[in-house]
Amino acid sequence: MSAGRVGGALAALEREKATGVLRVGGDGAFHVERGAVTRAESRHAPEPAARPDGPDPELPALLATFDAACLLLASEAEPVFTEGPPSGGSRRITVATLVHERRRRRAVLDAAWPDAGVDTAPVVPVRRVGRQRVILTGVQAEILINADGLRTPGELARDLGRTVFGCLLAVRGLAAASLVRTGPPDGTPARPAGAAAPPIREEIPADWAPADHDLLVRLHAALVELR
């Protein structure tokens, strides 16, 4: 599998060291400065509330950028670039770094529940639980308490001050446990919950700038702490 049209467009901008905004249909946009991504915004990943008392003031914006970027990289919309002055943050992120993280997240999410339809649908708890005992994570409990049948995982993430990825993973786990209502599969073959996901082969061309593995390690540590 290739990195997709959005990843390819970002890679071209990276090679050209372009500055401006790459809009991905109505899904959102990447802010690019001299070829590096400085910010990403997605309509499915509302920015969380700021945490001024946190130990790392850059972390909320960084988490929000990766949440949005991973969703935008999966978009089928046609990317359109508009040249302009810098408008993002100070962090410079290579396309390969974003693609690496998207690949990792897809594998984790698909291992929890193989149907991505729950990622953008309103979260609707079931009215009757078909088991005597249920074990929930803290995020899953928050989601079930606050789900109103109208808000998506991304909107709940914003309102609960959680990462979108953390809420997506929690909702997929709730789907696997039959604790939230799920629609018809989106075309993904059914696989038992907990079964290993097939490897995602997403080749990163050799001429791309390398992934920032130190940044990915920092990101993963923050996600584990916040989960």
PDB file of C-alpha atoms in Angstrom:
ATOM      1  CA  MET A   1       0.000   0.000   0.000  1.00  0.00           C
ATOM      2  CA  SER A   2       1.348   3.440  -0.849  1.00  0.00           C
ATOM      3  CA  ALA A   3       1.288   6.446   1.440  1.00  0.00           C
ATOM      4  CA  GLY A   4      -1.794   7.710  -0.425  1.00  0.00           C
ATOM      5  CA  ARG A   5      -2.500  10.850  -2.367  1.00  0.00           C
ATOM      6  CA  VAL A   6      -2.348  13.126   0.690  1.00  0.00           C
ATOM      7  CA  GLY A   7       0.999  11.713   1.812  1.00  0.00           C
ATOM      8  CA  GLY A   8       2.296  11.972  -1.744  1.00  0.00           C
ATOM      9  CA  ALA A   9       1.225  15.624  -1.961  1.00  0.00           C
ATOM     10  CA  LEU A  10       2.958  16.391   1.336  1.00  0.00           C
ATOM     11  CA  ALA A  11       6.104  14.628   0.150  1.00  0.00           C
ATOM     12  CA  ALA A  12       6.143  16.758  -3.014  1.00  0.00           C
ATOM     13  CA  LEU A  13       5.844  19.913  -0.913  1.00  0.00           C
ATOM     14  CA  GLU A  14       8.636  18.616   1.324  1.00  0.00           C
ATOM     15  CA  ARG A  15      10.949  18.185  -1.691  1.00  0.00           C
ATOM     16  CA  GLU A  16      10.054  21.657  -2.988  1.00  0.00           C
ATOM     17  CA  LYS A  17      10.472  23.204   0.497  1.00  0.00           C
ATOM     18  CA  ALA A  18       7.138  24.921  -0.044  1.00  0.00           C
ATOM     19  CA  THR A  19       5.320  27.114   2.487  1.00  0.00           C
ATOM     20  CA  GLY A  20       1.549  27.441   2.700  1.00  0.00           C
ATOM     21  CA  VAL A  21      -1.569  25.375   3.422  1.00  0.00           C
ATOM     22  CA  LEU A  22      -2.511  21.991   1.953  1.00  0.00           C
ATOM     23  CA  ARG A  23      -6.295  21.669   2.205  1.00  0.00           C
ATOM     24  CA  VAL A  24      -7.754  18.164   2.103  1.00  0.00           C
ATOM     25  CA  GLY A  25     -11.258  18.753   0.739  1.00  0.00           C
ATOM     26  CA  GLY A  26     -13.568  19.701   3.592  1.00  0.00           C
ATOM     27  CA  ASP A  27     -11.788  17.343   5.988  1.00  0.00           C
ATOM     28  CA  GLY A  28      -9.085  19.729   7.181  1.00  0.00           C
ATOM     29  CA  ALA A  29      -5.662  21.077   6.320  1.00  0.00           C
ATOM     30  CA  PHE A  30      -1.916  20.816   6.852  1.00  0.00           C
ATOM     31  CA  HIS A  31       0.171  23.911   7.503  1.00  0.00           C
ATOM     32  CA  VAL A  32       3.553  23.588   5.834  1.00  0.00           C
ATOM     33  CA  GLU A  33       6.692  25.665   6.294  1.00  0.00           C
ATOM     34  CA  ARG A  34       9.691  25.055   4.024  1.00  0.00           C
ATOM     35  CA  GLY A  35       8.395  21.558   3.337  1.00  0.00           C
ATOM     36  CA  ALA A  36       7.824  20.503   6.956  1.00  0.00           C
ATOM     37  CA  VAL A  37       4.402  20.107   8.565  1.00  0.00           C
ATOM     38  CA  THR A  38       3.965  22.527  11.451  1.00  0.00           C
ATOM     39  CA  ARG A  39       0.289  21.959  12.218  1.00  0.00           C
ATOM     40  CA  ALA A  40      -2.658  19.843  11.077  1.00  0.00           C
ATOM     41  CA  GLU A  41      -6.366  20.380  11.621  1.00  0.00           C
ATOM     42  CA  SER A  42      -9.213  17.923  11.006  1.00  0.00           C
ATOM     43  CA  ARG A  43     -12.959  18.321  11.409  1.00  0.00           C
ATOM     44  CA  HIS A  44     -12.968  14.893  13.075  1.00  0.00           C
ATOM     45  CA  ALA A  45     -10.295  15.902  15.600  1.00  0.00           C
ATOM     46  CA  PRO A  46     -11.359  19.045  17.467  1.00  0.00           C
ATOM     47  CA  GLU A  47      -8.542  20.705  19.363  1.00  0.00           C
ATOM     48  CA  PRO A  48      -8.596  19.773  23.064  1.00  0.00           C
ATOM     49  CA  ALA A  49      -8.747  22.342  25.802  1.00  0.00           C
ATOM     50  CA  ALA A  50      -5.378  23.813  26.735  1.00  0.00           C
ATOM     51  CA  ARG A  51      -3.595  22.486  29.820  1.00  0.00           C
ATOM     52  CA  PRO A  52      -1.543  25.421  31.090  1.00  0.00           C
ATOM     53  CA  ASP A  53      -0.517  23.519  34.227  1.00  0.00           C
ATOM     54  CA  GLY A  54       0.979  20.605  32.274  1.00  0.00           C
ATOM     55  CA  PRO A  55       4.709  19.838  32.463  1.00  0.00           C
ATOM     56  CA  ASP A  56       5.147  20.170  28.690  1.00  0.00           C
ATOM     57  CA  PRO A  57       3.306  23.180  27.201  1.00  0.00           C
ATOM     58  CA  GLU A  58       4.014  22.003  23.628  1.00  0.00           C
ATOM     59  CA  LEU A  59       2.442  18.574  24.146  1.00  0.00           C
ATOM     60  CA  PRO A  60      -1.306  19.394  23.691  1.00  0.00           C
ATOM     61  CA  ALA A  61      -0.679  21.056  20.325  1.00  0.00           C
ATOM     62  CA  LEU A  62       1.614  18.211  19.270  1.00  0.00           C
ATOM     63  CA  LEU A  63      -0.949  15.551  20.199  1.00  0.00           C
ATOM     64  CA  ALA A  64      -3.675  17.489  18.376  1.00  0.00           C
ATOM     65  CA  THR A  65      -1.511  17.760  15.245  1.00  0.00           C
ATOM     66  CA  PHE A  66      -0.848  14.006  15.143  1.00  0.00           C
ATOM     67  CA  ASP A  67      -4.531  13.236  15.836  1.00  0.00           C
ATOM     68  CA  ALA A  68      -5.562  15.404  12.891  1.00  0.00           C
ATOM     69  CA  ALA A  69      -2.732  14.338  10.586  1.00  0.00           C
ATOM     70  CA  CYS A  70      -3.419  10.622  10.995  1.00  0.00           C
ATOM     71  CA  LEU A  71      -7.055  11.165  10.046  1.00  0.00           C
ATOM     72  CA  LEU A  72      -6.231  13.429   7.097  1.00  0.00           C
ATOM     73  CA  LEU A  73      -3.700  10.976   5.655  1.00  0.00           C
ATOM     74  CA  ALA A  74      -6.552   8.470   5.294  1.00  0.00           C
ATOM     75  CA  SER A  75      -8.787  10.933   3.435  1.00  0.00           C
ATOM     76  CA  GLU A  76      -9.800  10.260  -0.167  1.00  0.00           C
ATOM     77  CA  ALA A  77     -10.370  13.974  -0.808  1.00  0.00           C
ATOM     78  CA  GLU A  78      -8.238  15.758  -3.388  1.00  0.00           C
ATOM     79  CA  PRO A  79      -5.492  17.806  -1.662  1.00  0.00           C
ATOM     80  CA  VAL A  80      -5.106  21.383  -2.888  1.00  0.00           C
ATOM     81  CA  PHE A  81      -2.091  23.513  -1.955  1.00  0.00           C
ATOM     82  CA  THR A  82      -2.179  27.288  -1.550  1.00  0.00           C
ATOM     83  CA  GLU A  83       1.137  29.083  -1.190  1.00  0.00           C
ATOM     84  CA  GLY A  84       1.337  31.623   1.593  1.00  0.00           C
ATOM     85  CA  PRO A  85       3.203  32.838   4.685  1.00  0.00           C
ATOM     86  CA  PRO A  86       3.918  30.473   7.607  1.00  0.00           C
ATOM     87  CA  SER A  87       0.831  29.957   9.767  1.00  0.00           C
ATOM     88  CA  GLY A  88       1.615  26.910  11.906  1.00  0.00           C
ATOM     89  CA  GLY A  89       3.538  26.171  15.079  1.00  0.00           C
ATOM     90  CA  SER A  90       7.261  25.996  15.729  1.00  0.00           C
ATOM     91  CA  ARG A  91       7.567  22.185  15.578  1.00  0.00           C
ATOM     92  CA  ARG A  92       8.728  20.873  12.183  1.00  0.00           C
ATOM     93  CA  ILE A  93       7.500  17.345  11.377  1.00  0.00           C
ATOM     94  CA  THR A  94       8.523  15.245   8.380  1.00  0.00           C
ATOM     95  CA  VAL A  95       5.929  13.417   6.303  1.00  0.00           C
ATOM     96  CA  ALA A  96       7.595  10.077   7.086  1.00  0.00           C
ATOM     97  CA  THR A  97       7.091  10.734  10.819  1.00  0.00           C
ATOM     98  CA  LEU A  98       3.362  11.230  10.277  1.00  0.00           C
ATOM     99  CA  VAL A  99       3.069   8.155   8.041  1.00  0.00           C
ATOM    100  CA  HIS A 100       4.916   5.986  10.570  1.00  0.00           C
ATOM    101  CA  GLU A 101       2.539   7.078  13.331  1.00  0.00           C
ATOM    102  CA  ARG A 102      -0.565   6.609  11.200  1.00  0.00           C
ATOM    103  CA  ARG A 103       0.556   3.073  10.343  1.00  0.00           C
ATOM    104  CA  ARG A 104       1.112   2.238  14.030  1.00  0.00           C
ATOM    105  CA  ARG A 105      -2.272   3.671  15.071  1.00  0.00           C
ATOM    106  CA  ARG A 106      -4.154   1.800  12.357  1.00  0.00           C
ATOM    107  CA  ALA A 107      -2.649  -1.485  13.511  1.00  0.00           C
ATOM    108  CA  VAL A 108      -3.551  -0.812  17.156  1.00  0.00           C
ATOM    109  CA  LEU A 109      -7.108   0.296  16.339  1.00  0.00           C
ATOM    110  CA  ASP A 110      -7.795  -2.588  13.955  1.00  0.00           C
ATOM    111  CA  ALA A 111      -6.537  -5.091  16.520  1.00  0.00           C
ATOM    112  CA  ALA A 112      -9.115  -3.747  18.988  1.00  0.00           C
ATOM    113  CA  TRP A 113     -12.055  -3.700  16.510  1.00  0.00           C
ATOM    114  CA  PRO A 114     -11.706  -4.065  12.729  1.00  0.00           C
ATOM    115  CA  ASP A 115     -14.493  -1.711  11.598  1.00  0.00           C
ATOM    116  CA  ALA A 116     -13.503   1.964  11.298  1.00  0.00           C
ATOM    117  CA  GLY A 117     -17.161   2.993  11.022  1.00  0.00           C
ATOM    118  CA  VAL A 118     -17.311   3.640  14.772  1.00  0.00           C
ATOM    119  CA  ASP A 119     -14.545   6.257  14.509  1.00  0.00           C
ATOM    120  CA  THR A 120     -16.762   8.974  13.046  1.00  0.00           C
ATOM    121  CA  ALA A 121     -20.243   7.848  14.127  1.00  0.00           C
ATOM    122  CA  PRO A 122     -22.021   9.200  17.241  1.00  0.00           C
ATOM    123  CA  VAL A 123     -21.320   7.042  20.289  1.00  0.00           C
ATOM    124  CA  VAL A 124     -24.554   5.320  21.381  1.00  0.00           C
ATOM    125  CA  PRO A 125     -24.311   3.060  24.478  1.00  0.00           C
ATOM    126  CA  VAL A 126     -26.393  -0.116  24.352  1.00  0.00           C
ATOM    127  CA  ARG A 127     -29.431  -0.227  26.651  1.00  0.00           C
ATOM    128  CA  ARG A 128     -28.813  -3.757  27.866  1.00  0.00           C
ATOM    129  CA  VAL A 129     -25.465  -5.385  28.674  1.00  0.00           C
ATOM    130  CA  GLY A 130     -25.313  -9.050  27.755  1.00  0.00           C
ATOM    131  CA  ARG A 131     -22.886 -10.103  30.479  1.00  0.00           C
ATOM    132  CA  GLN A 132     -22.697 -10.082  34.275  1.00  0.00           C
ATOM    133  CA  ARG A 133     -19.307  -8.426  34.651  1.00  0.00           C
ATOM    134  CA  VAL A 134     -17.659  -5.671  32.603  1.00  0.00           C
ATOM    135  CA  ILE A 135     -14.174  -4.221  33.108  1.00  0.00           C
ATOM    136  CA  LEU A 136     -13.648  -0.711  31.737  1.00  0.00           C
ATOM    137  CA  THR A 137     -10.672   1.598  31.426  1.00  0.00           C
ATOM    138  CA  GLY A 138     -11.013   5.097  32.835  1.00  0.00           C
ATOM    139  CA  VAL A 139     -11.468   6.583  29.357  1.00  0.00           C
ATOM    140  CA  GLN A 140     -14.141   4.019  28.464  1.00  0.00           C
ATOM    141  CA  ALA A 141     -16.053   4.805  31.661  1.00  0.00           C
ATOM    142  CA  GLU A 142     -15.890   8.540  30.897  1.00  0.00           C
ATOM    143  CA  ILE A 143     -17.164   7.947  27.377  1.00  0.00           C
ATOM    144  CA  LEU A 144     -20.117   5.816  28.483  1.00  0.00           C
ATOM    145  CA  ILE A 145     -21.055   8.336  31.170  1.00  0.00           C
ATOM    146  CA  ASN A 146     -20.893  11.297  28.786  1.00  0.00           C
ATOM    147  CA  ALA A 147     -22.129   9.734  25.519  1.00  0.00           C
ATOM    148  CA  ASP A 148     -25.405  11.329  24.453  1.00  0.00           C
ATOM    149  CA  GLY A 149     -25.937   9.551  21.133  1.00  0.00           C
ATOM    150  CA  LEU A 150     -24.990  12.725  19.252  1.00  0.00           C
ATOM    151  CA  ARG A 151     -21.279  13.293  19.775  1.00  0.00           C
ATOM    152  CA  THR A 152     -18.609  11.379  17.877  1.00  0.00           C
ATOM    153  CA  PRO A 153     -15.436  10.041  19.532  1.00  0.00           C
ATOM    154  CA  GLY A 154     -13.590  13.149  18.309  1.00  0.00           C
ATOM    155  CA  GLU A 155     -16.159  15.491  19.839  1.00  0.00           C
ATOM    156  CA  LEU A 156     -16.127  13.557  23.104  1.00  0.00           C
ATOM    157  CA  ALA A 157     -12.331  13.771  23.109  1.00  0.00           C
ATOM    158  CA  ARG A 158     -12.553  17.557  22.858  1.00  0.00           C
ATOM    159  CA  ASP A 159     -15.142  17.851  25.629  1.00  0.00           C
ATOM    160  CA  LEU A 160     -13.367  15.391  27.946  1.00  0.00           C
ATOM    161  CA  GLY A 161      -9.907  16.843  27.334  1.00  0.00           C
ATOM    162  CA  ARG A 162      -8.672  13.524  25.925  1.00  0.00           C
ATOM    163  CA  THR A 163      -6.716  12.724  22.787  1.00  0.00           C
ATOM    164  CA  VAL A 164      -8.738  11.663  19.766  1.00  0.00           C
ATOM    165  CA  PHE A 165      -6.641   8.519  19.387  1.00  0.00           C
ATOM    166  CA  GLY A 166      -7.256   7.571  23.022  1.00  0.00           C
ATOM    167  CA  CYS A 167     -11.020   7.968  22.560  1.00  0.00           C
ATOM    168  CA  LEU A 168     -11.017   6.095  19.244  1.00  0.00           C
ATOM    169  CA  LEU A 169      -9.206   3.185  20.871  1.00  0.00           C
ATOM    170  CA  ALA A 170     -11.586   3.251  23.840  1.00  0.00           C
ATOM    171  CA  VAL A 171     -14.663   3.245  21.576  1.00  0.00           C
ATOM    172  CA  ARG A 172     -13.305   0.400  19.470  1.00  0.00           C
ATOM    173  CA  GLY A 173     -12.810  -1.574  22.678  1.00  0.00           C
ATOM    174  CA  LEU A 174     -16.383  -0.774  23.707  1.00  0.00           C
ATOM    175  CA  ALA A 175     -17.573  -1.962  20.288  1.00  0.00           C
ATOM    176  CA  ALA A 176     -15.671  -5.228  20.697  1.00  0.00           C
ATOM    177  CA  ALA A 177     -17.337  -5.688  24.103  1.00  0.00           C
ATOM    178  CA  SER A 178     -20.795  -4.934  22.575  1.00  0.00           C
ATOM    179  CA  LEU A 179     -21.220  -1.944  24.894  1.00  0.00           C
ATOM    180  CA  VAL A 180     -21.898   0.618  22.164  1.00  0.00           C
ATOM    181  CA  ARG A 181     -24.151   0.350  19.170  1.00  0.00           C
ATOM    182  CA  THR A 182     -22.360  -0.368  15.882  1.00  0.00           C
ATOM    183  CA  GLY A 183     -23.626  -0.075  12.336  1.00  0.00           C
ATOM    184  CA  PRO A 184     -23.071  -2.394   9.376  1.00  0.00           C
ATOM    185  CA  PRO A 185     -19.369  -3.064   8.662  1.00  0.00           C
ATOM    186  CA  ASP A 186     -17.733  -0.571   6.318  1.00  0.00           C
ATOM    187  CA  GLY A 187     -16.413  -3.304   4.061  1.00  0.00           C
ATOM    188  CA  THR A 188     -13.637  -4.501   6.361  1.00  0.00           C
ATOM    189  CA  PRO A 189     -13.769  -8.301   6.750  1.00  0.00           C
ATOM    190  CA  ALA A 190     -14.880  -9.352  10.212  1.00  0.00           C
ATOM    191  CA  ARG A 191     -12.204 -10.599  12.576  1.00  0.00           C
ATOM    192  CA  PRO A 192     -12.605 -11.791  16.163  1.00  0.00           C
ATOM    193  CA  ALA A 193     -11.879  -9.101  18.740  1.00  0.00           C
ATOM    194  CA  GLY A 194      -8.327  -9.346  20.026  1.00  0.00           C
ATOM    195  CA  ALA A 195      -7.084 -11.223  16.955  1.00  0.00           C
ATOM    196  CA  ALA A 196      -3.878  -9.900  15.449  1.00  0.00           C
ATOM    197  CA  ALA A 197      -4.338  -7.375  12.663  1.00  0.00           C
ATOM    198  CA  PRO A 198      -2.699  -8.176   9.325  1.00  0.00           C
ATOM    199  CA  PRO A 199       0.538  -6.227   8.798  1.00  0.00           C
ATOM    200  CA  ILE A 200       0.073  -2.860   7.108  1.00  0.00           C
ATOM    201  CA  ARG A 201       2.561  -2.509   4.284  1.00  0.00           C
ATOM    202  CA  GLU A 202       2.938   1.183   3.675  1.00  0.00           C
ATOM    203  CA  GLU A 203       6.245   1.821   1.989  1.00  0.00           C
ATOM    204  CA  ILE A 204       7.978   5.130   2.586  1.00  0.00           C
ATOM    205  CA  PRO A 205       9.991   6.171  -0.481  1.00  0.00           C
ATOM    206  CA  ALA A 206      13.743   6.477   0.042  1.00  0.00           C
ATOM    207  CA  ASP A 207      13.809  10.105  -1.139  1.00  0.00           C
ATOM    208  CA  TRP A 208      11.557  11.285   1.715  1.00  0.00           C
ATOM    209  CA  ALA A 209      13.113  13.043   4.705  1.00  0.00           C
ATOM    210  CA  PRO A 210      13.545  10.461   7.500  1.00  0.00           C
ATOM    211  CA  ALA A 211      11.115   9.931  10.342  1.00  0.00           C
ATOM    212  CA  ASP A 212      11.863  11.647  13.654  1.00  0.00           C
ATOM    213  CA  HIS A 213      11.990   8.578  15.902  1.00  0.00           C
ATOM    214  CA  ASP A 214      12.806  10.616  19.029  1.00  0.00           C
ATOM    215  CA  LEU A 215       9.597  12.581  18.496  1.00  0.00           C
ATOM    216  CA  LEU A 216       7.611   9.362  17.979  1.00  0.00           C
ATOM    217  CA  VAL A 217       8.975   7.894  21.218  1.00  0.00           C
ATOM    218  CA  ARG A 218       7.988  11.072  23.059  1.00  0.00           C
ATOM    219  CA  LEU A 219       4.528  10.955  21.493  1.00  0.00           C
ATOM    220  CA  HIS A 220       3.976   7.293  22.370  1.00  0.00           C
ATOM    221  CA  ALA A 221       4.999   7.905  25.977  1.00  0.00           C
ATOM    222  CA  ALA A 222       2.522  10.779  26.252  1.00  0.00           C
ATOM    223  CA  LEU A 223      -0.290   8.686  24.758  1.00  0.00           C
ATOM    224  CA  VAL A 224       0.357   5.829  27.209  1.00  0.00           C
ATOM    225  CA  GLU A 225       0.335   8.282  30.125  1.00  0.00           C
ATOM    226  CA  LEU A 226      -2.926   9.895  28.994  1.00  0.00           C
ATOM    227  CA  ARG A 227      -4.760   6.653  28.093  1.00  0.00           C
TER     228      ARG A 227
END
